[in-house]
Short mmCIF file of C-alpha atoms and ligand atoms in Angstrom, two decimals:
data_model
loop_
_atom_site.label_atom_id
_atom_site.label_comp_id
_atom_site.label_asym_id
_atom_site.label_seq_id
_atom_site.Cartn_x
_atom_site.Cartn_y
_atom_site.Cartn_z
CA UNK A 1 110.90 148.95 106.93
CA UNK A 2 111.16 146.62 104.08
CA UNK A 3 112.33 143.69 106.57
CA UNK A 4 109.70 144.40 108.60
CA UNK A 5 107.29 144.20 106.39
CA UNK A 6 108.14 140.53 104.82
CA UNK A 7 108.40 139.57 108.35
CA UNK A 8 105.10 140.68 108.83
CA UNK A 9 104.09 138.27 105.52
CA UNK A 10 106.00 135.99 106.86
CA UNK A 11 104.19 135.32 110.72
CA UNK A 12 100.49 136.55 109.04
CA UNK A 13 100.92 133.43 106.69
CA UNK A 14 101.32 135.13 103.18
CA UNK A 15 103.06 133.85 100.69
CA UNK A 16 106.16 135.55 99.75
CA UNK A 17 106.06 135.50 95.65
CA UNK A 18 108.82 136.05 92.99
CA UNK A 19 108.20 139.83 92.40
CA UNK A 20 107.84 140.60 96.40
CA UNK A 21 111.29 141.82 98.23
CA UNK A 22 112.93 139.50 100.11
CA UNK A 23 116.32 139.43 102.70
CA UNK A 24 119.02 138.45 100.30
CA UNK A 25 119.68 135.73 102.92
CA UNK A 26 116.01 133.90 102.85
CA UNK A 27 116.56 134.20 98.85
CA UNK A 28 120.23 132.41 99.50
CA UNK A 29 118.57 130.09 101.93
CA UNK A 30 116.01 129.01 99.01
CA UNK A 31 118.51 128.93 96.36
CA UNK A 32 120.28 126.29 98.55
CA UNK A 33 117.35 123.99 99.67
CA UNK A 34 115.08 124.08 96.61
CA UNK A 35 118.31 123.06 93.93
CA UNK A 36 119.34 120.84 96.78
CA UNK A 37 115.84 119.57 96.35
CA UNK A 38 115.66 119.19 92.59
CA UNK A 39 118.96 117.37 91.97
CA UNK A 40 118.14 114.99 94.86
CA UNK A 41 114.95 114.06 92.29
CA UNK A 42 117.26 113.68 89.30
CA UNK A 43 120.12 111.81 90.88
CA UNK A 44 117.50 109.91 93.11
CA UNK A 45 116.18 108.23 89.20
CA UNK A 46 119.88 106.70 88.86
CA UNK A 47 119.18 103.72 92.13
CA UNK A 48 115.53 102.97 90.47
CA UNK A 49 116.45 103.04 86.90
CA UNK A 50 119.30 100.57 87.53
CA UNK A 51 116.23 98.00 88.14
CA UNK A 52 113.76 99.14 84.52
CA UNK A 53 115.49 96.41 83.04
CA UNK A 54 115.31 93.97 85.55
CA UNK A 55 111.90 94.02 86.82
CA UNK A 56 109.91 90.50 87.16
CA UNK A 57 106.95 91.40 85.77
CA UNK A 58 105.61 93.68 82.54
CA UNK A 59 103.07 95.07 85.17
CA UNK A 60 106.35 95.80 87.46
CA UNK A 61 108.05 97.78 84.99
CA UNK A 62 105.34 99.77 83.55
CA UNK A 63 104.89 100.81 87.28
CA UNK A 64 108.66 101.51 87.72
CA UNK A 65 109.16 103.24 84.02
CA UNK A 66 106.32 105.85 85.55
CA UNK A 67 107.61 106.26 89.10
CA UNK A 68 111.15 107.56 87.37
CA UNK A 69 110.02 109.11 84.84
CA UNK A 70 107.97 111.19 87.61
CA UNK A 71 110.92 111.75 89.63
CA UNK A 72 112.13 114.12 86.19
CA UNK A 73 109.21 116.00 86.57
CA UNK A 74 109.72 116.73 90.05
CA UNK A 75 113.09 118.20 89.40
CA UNK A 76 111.47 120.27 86.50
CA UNK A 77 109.21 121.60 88.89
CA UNK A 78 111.83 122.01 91.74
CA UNK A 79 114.21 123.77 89.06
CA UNK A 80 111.71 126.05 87.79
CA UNK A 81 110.48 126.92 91.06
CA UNK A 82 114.09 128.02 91.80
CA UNK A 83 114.70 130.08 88.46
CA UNK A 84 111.92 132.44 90.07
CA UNK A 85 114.65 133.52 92.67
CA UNK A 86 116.76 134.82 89.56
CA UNK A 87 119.11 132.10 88.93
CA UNK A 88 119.49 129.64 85.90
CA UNK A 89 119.34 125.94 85.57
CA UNK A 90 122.66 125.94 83.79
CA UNK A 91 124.46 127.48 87.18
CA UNK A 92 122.67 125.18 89.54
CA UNK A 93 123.57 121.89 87.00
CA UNK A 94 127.05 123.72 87.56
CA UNK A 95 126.86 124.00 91.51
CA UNK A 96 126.51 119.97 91.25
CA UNK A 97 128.62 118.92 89.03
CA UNK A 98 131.04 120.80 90.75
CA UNK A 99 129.97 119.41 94.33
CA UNK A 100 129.02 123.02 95.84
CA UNK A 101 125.65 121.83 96.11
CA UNK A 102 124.78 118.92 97.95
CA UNK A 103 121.74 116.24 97.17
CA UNK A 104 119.95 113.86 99.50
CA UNK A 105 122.32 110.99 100.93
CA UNK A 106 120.07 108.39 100.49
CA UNK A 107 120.71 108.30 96.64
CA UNK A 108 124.37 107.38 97.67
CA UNK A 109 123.65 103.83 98.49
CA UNK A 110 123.62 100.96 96.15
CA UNK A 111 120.65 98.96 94.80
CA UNK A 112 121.08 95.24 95.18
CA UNK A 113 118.08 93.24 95.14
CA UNK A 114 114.29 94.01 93.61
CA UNK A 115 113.48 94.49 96.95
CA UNK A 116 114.89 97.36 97.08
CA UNK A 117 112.90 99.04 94.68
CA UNK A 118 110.42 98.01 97.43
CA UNK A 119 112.13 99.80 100.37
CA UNK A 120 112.76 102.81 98.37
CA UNK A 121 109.23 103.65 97.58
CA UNK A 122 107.34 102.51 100.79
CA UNK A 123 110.98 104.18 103.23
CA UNK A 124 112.31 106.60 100.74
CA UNK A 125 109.26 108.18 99.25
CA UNK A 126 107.62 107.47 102.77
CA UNK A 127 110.07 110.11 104.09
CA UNK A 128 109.81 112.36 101.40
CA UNK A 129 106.24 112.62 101.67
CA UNK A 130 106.12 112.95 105.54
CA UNK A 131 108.60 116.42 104.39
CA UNK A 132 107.16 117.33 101.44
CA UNK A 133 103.40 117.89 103.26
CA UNK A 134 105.07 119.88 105.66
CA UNK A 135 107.08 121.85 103.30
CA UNK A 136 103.38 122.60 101.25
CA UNK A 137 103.13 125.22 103.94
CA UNK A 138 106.69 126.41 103.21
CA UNK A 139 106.54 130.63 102.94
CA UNK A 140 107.63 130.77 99.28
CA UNK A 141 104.85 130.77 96.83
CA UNK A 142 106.37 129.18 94.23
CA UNK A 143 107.90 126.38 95.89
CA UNK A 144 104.84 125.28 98.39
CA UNK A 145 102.46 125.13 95.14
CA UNK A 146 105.29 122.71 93.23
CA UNK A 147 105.21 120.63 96.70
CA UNK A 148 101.00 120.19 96.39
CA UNK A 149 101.84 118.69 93.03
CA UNK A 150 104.73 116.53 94.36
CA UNK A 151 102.82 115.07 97.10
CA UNK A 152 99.81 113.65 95.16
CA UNK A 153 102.44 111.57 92.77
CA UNK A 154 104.05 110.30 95.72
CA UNK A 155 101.62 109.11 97.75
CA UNK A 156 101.55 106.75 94.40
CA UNK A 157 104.76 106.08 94.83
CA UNK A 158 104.90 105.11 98.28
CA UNK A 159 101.84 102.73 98.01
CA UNK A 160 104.06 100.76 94.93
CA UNK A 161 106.90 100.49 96.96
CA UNK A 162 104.98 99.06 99.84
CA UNK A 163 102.98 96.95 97.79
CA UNK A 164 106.35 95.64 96.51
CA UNK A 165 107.48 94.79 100.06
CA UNK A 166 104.30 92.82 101.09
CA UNK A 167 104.18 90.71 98.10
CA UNK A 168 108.12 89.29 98.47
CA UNK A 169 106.81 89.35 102.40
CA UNK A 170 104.51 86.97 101.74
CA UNK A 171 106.14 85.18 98.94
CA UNK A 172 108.82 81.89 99.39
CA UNK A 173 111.19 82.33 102.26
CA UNK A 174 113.67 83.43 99.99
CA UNK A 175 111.60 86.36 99.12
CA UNK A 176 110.81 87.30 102.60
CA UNK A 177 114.20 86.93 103.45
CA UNK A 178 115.42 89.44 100.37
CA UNK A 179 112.57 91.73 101.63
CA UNK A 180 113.82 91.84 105.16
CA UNK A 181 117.20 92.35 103.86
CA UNK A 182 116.76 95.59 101.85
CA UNK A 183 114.32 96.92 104.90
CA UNK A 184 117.68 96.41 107.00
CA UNK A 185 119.56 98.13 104.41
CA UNK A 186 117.87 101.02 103.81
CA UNK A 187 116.13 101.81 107.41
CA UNK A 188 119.14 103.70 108.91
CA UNK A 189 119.65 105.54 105.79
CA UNK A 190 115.77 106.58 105.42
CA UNK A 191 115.62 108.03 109.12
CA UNK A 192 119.20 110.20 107.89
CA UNK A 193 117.03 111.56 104.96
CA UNK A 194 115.91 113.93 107.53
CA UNK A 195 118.81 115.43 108.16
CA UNK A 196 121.83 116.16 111.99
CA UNK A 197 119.27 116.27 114.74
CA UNK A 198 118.08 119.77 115.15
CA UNK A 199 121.02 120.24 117.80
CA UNK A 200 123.28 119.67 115.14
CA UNK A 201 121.35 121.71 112.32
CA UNK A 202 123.01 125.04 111.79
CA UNK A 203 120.12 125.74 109.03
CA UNK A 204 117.30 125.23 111.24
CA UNK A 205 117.34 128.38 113.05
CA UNK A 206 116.42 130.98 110.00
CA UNK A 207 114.59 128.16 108.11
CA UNK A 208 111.76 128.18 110.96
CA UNK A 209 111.98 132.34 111.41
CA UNK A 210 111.09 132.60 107.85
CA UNK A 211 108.74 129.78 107.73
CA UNK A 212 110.59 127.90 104.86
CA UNK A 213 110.46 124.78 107.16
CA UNK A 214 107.68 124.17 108.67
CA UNK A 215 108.77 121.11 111.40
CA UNK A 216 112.48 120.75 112.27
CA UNK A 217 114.25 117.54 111.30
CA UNK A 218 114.06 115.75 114.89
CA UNK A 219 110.13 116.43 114.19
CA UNK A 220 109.53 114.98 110.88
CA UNK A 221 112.11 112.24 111.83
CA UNK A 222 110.07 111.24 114.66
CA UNK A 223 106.96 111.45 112.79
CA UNK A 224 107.91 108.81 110.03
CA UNK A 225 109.55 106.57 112.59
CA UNK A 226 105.60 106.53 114.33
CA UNK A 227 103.77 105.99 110.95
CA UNK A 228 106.29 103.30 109.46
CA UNK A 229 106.23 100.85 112.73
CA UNK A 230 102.77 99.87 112.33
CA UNK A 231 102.73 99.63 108.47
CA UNK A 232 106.05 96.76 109.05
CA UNK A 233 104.16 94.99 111.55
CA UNK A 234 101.51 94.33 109.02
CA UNK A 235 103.67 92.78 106.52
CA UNK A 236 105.33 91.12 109.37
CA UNK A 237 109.20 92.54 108.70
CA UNK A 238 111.14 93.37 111.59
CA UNK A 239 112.74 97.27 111.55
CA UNK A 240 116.18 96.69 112.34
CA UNK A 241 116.16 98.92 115.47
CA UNK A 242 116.39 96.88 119.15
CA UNK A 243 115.94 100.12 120.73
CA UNK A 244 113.17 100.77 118.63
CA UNK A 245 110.12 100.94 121.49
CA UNK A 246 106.69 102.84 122.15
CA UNK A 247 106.62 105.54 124.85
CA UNK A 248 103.21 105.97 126.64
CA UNK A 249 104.63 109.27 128.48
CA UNK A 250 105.75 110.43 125.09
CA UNK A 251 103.02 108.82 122.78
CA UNK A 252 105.64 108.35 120.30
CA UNK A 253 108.10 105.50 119.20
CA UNK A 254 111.76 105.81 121.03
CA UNK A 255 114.09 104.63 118.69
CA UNK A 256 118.32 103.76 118.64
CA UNK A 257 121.01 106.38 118.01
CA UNK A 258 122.33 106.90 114.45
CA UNK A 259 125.38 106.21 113.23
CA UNK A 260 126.17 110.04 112.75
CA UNK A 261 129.75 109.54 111.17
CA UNK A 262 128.35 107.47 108.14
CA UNK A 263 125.56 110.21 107.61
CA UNK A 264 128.41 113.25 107.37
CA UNK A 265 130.89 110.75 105.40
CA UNK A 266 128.16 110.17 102.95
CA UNK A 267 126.79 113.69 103.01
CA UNK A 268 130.65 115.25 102.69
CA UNK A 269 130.66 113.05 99.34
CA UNK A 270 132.44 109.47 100.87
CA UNK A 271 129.34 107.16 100.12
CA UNK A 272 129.67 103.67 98.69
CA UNK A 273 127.90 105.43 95.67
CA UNK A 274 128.95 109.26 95.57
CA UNK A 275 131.63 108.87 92.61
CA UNK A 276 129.13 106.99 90.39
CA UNK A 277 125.80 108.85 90.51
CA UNK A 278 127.80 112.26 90.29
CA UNK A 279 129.91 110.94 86.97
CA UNK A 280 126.91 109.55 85.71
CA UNK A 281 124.99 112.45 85.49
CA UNK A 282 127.95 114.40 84.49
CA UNK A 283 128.06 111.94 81.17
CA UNK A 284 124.13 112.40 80.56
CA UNK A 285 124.08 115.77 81.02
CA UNK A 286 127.27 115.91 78.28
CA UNK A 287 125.62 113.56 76.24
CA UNK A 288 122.07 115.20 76.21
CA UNK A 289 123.83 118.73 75.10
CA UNK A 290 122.87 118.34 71.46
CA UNK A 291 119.02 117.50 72.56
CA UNK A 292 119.20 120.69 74.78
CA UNK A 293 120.62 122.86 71.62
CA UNK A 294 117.67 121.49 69.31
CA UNK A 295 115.36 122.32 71.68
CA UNK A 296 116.57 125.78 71.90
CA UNK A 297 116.69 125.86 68.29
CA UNK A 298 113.10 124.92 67.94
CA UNK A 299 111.96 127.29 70.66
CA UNK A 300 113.45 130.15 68.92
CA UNK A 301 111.56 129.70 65.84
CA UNK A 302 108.57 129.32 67.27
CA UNK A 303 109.17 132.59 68.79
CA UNK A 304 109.82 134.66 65.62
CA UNK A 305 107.32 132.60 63.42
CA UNK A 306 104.95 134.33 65.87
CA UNK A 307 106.12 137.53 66.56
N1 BYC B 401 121.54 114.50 102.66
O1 BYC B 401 121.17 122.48 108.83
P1 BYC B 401 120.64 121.27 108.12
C1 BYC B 401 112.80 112.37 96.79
C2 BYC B 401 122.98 118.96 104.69
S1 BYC B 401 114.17 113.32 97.09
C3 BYC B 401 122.42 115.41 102.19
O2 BYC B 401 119.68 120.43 108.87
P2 BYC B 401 118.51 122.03 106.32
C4 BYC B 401 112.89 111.18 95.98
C5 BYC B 401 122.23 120.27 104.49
O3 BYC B 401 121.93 120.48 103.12
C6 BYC B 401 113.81 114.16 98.58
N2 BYC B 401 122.69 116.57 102.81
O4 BYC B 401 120.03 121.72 106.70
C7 BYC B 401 113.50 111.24 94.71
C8 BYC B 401 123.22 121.26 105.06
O5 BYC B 401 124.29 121.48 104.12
P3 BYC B 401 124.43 122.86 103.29
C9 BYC B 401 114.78 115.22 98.92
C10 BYC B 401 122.02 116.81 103.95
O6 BYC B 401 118.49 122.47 104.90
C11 BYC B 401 113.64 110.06 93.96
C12 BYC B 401 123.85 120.49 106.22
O7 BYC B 401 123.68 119.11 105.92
N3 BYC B 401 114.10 116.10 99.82
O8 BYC B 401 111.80 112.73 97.27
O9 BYC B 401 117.88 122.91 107.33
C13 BYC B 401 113.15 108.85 94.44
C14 BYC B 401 123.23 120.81 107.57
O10 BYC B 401 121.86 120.36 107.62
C15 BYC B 401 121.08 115.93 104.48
C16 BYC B 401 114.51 117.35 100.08
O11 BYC B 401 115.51 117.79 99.58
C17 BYC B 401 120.85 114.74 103.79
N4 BYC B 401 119.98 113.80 104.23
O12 BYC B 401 117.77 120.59 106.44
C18 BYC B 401 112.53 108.82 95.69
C19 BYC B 401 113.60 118.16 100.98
N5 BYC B 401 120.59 116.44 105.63
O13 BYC B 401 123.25 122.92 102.36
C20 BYC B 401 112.38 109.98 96.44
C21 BYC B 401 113.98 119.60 101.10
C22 BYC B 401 121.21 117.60 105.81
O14 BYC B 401 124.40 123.95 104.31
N6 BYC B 401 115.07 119.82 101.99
N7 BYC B 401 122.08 117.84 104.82
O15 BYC B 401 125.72 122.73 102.55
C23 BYC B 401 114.95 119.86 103.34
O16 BYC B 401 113.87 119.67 103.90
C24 BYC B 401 116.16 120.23 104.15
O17 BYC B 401 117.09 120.85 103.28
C25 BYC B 401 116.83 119.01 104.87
C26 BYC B 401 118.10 119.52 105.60
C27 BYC B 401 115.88 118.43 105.89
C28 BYC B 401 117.26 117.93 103.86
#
């Protein structure tokens, strides 16, 4: 009865909310994606913030301070949104630390040039985006209102990133030739965001019963391949794809195999950057106990000064 009922929520497009019932395997299957989701925001500020430093302008790294600093408050939404299911941040800072819960592969490669600060927001954030909207329909309350949130600060994001890419387009050879590099870099590993095609996707199955994704990955894949084409050919960069083609029958963009052993290498933890991003945030997250403490402190005074 119960089952049927949340199914019933489910296909009549209600949200399922914290206090509702739920299968313990839909509450599982969020646990997994939304954490998933959060850390890939926190360990996806280590590639930026490598550049805060570095960036050519004041007006550059205002821009970039605010884009990671944003990224911090996506995880704080993502987190929170997952303490609803009745877990605590502590255990899911836990799960990745001790690599039982995964985060998006795309944070796994290194950042070389300032262009790359351009590719990540116009590919990386591009992607995201073309998800996130989706997942703003997702079935869990909680989670599709912390996406409507998400998606307004990066559609900001993406347009920085892109704005990035046609200035060094248009710029000296040099910086055309930096800003075709990093788009040659980071192209194969953007369309992976997406995740095994949905042959390949054992989560797929469920995650569409119950609504939590709205479009499978070979979907949303396809859909950012369409959008990005046009938006390169207008800053006159080349996406480094020969197969890459447009399909009258199809009305979509055919586009070359991926290179599905370096997406499960990186995924199972083998990336050029796995080691460092993961030992990185072990040390902040070690080094930032003492803030966490105060802050407890603090909180619990405030409590009994006004109880
Ligand atoms: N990387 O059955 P599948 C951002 C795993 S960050 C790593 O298709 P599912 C941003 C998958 O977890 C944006 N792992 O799974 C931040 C599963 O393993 P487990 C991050 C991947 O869940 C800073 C296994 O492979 N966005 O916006 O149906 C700066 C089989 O896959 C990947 C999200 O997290 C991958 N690429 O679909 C800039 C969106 N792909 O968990 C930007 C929310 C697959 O069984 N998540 N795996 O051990 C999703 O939409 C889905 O979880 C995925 C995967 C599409 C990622």
């Amino acid at each position: 009865m119960k089952e049927e009922h949340f199914q019933k929520q489910i296909d009549t497009e209600q949200k399922i909310e914290p206090k509702d019932w739920m299968p313990e395997q839909y509450r599982k299957h969020l646990i997994r994606q939304i954490s998933q989701h959060a850390h890939s925001e926190v360990i996806g500020m280590q590639p930026e913030g490598n550049w805060i430093t570095r960036a050519p302008s004041l007006r550059a790294k205002m821009i970039l301070l605010a884009k990671v600093q944003d990224e911090a408050g996506h995880g704080l939404y993502l987190y929170s949104a997952c303490e609803t299911l009745g877990i605590s941040r502590e255990k899911l800072v836990q799960q990745l630390h001790d690599e039982k819960a995964k985060y998006s592969s795309i944070f796994n490669y290194p950042t070389l040039t300032w262009a790359d600060m351009g590719a990540i927001g116009w590919l990386v954030d591009g992607a995201a985006i073309i998800n996130q909207v989706s997942l703003q329909r997702t079935s869990y309350g909680p989670y599709s209102r912390a996406m409507i949130k998400i998606c307004k600060e990066e559609s900001f994001h993406q347009r920085q990133g892109y704005e990035i890419m046609a200035e060094m387009a248009k710029g000296t050879p040099e910086q055309k030739t930096m800003a075709q590099d990093a788009l040659n870099r980071f192209w194969w590993p953007s369309i992976m965001m997406f995740g095994p095609q949905d042959s390949e996707s054992p989560r797929t199955g469920n995650a569409m019963k119950w609504k939590i994704k709205r479009q499978t990955n070979d979907e949303l894949r396809q859909s950012f391949i369409d959008k990005t084409v046009g938006q390169a050919e207008i800053i006159g960069l080349k996406i480094p794809d020969p197969d890459l083609k447009w399909n009258e029958e199809r009305k979509h963009y055919d586009f070359g195999e991926m290179d599905w052993e370096e997406f499960w290498n990186v995924v199972n933890g083998n990336g050029p950057c796995n080691k460092q991003r993961l030992a990185h945030h072990k040390k902040a997250h070690d080094e930032g106990e003492w803030v966490r403490n105060a802050a407890q402190e603090y909180a619990k005074k405030q409590e009994s000064a006004t109880n």
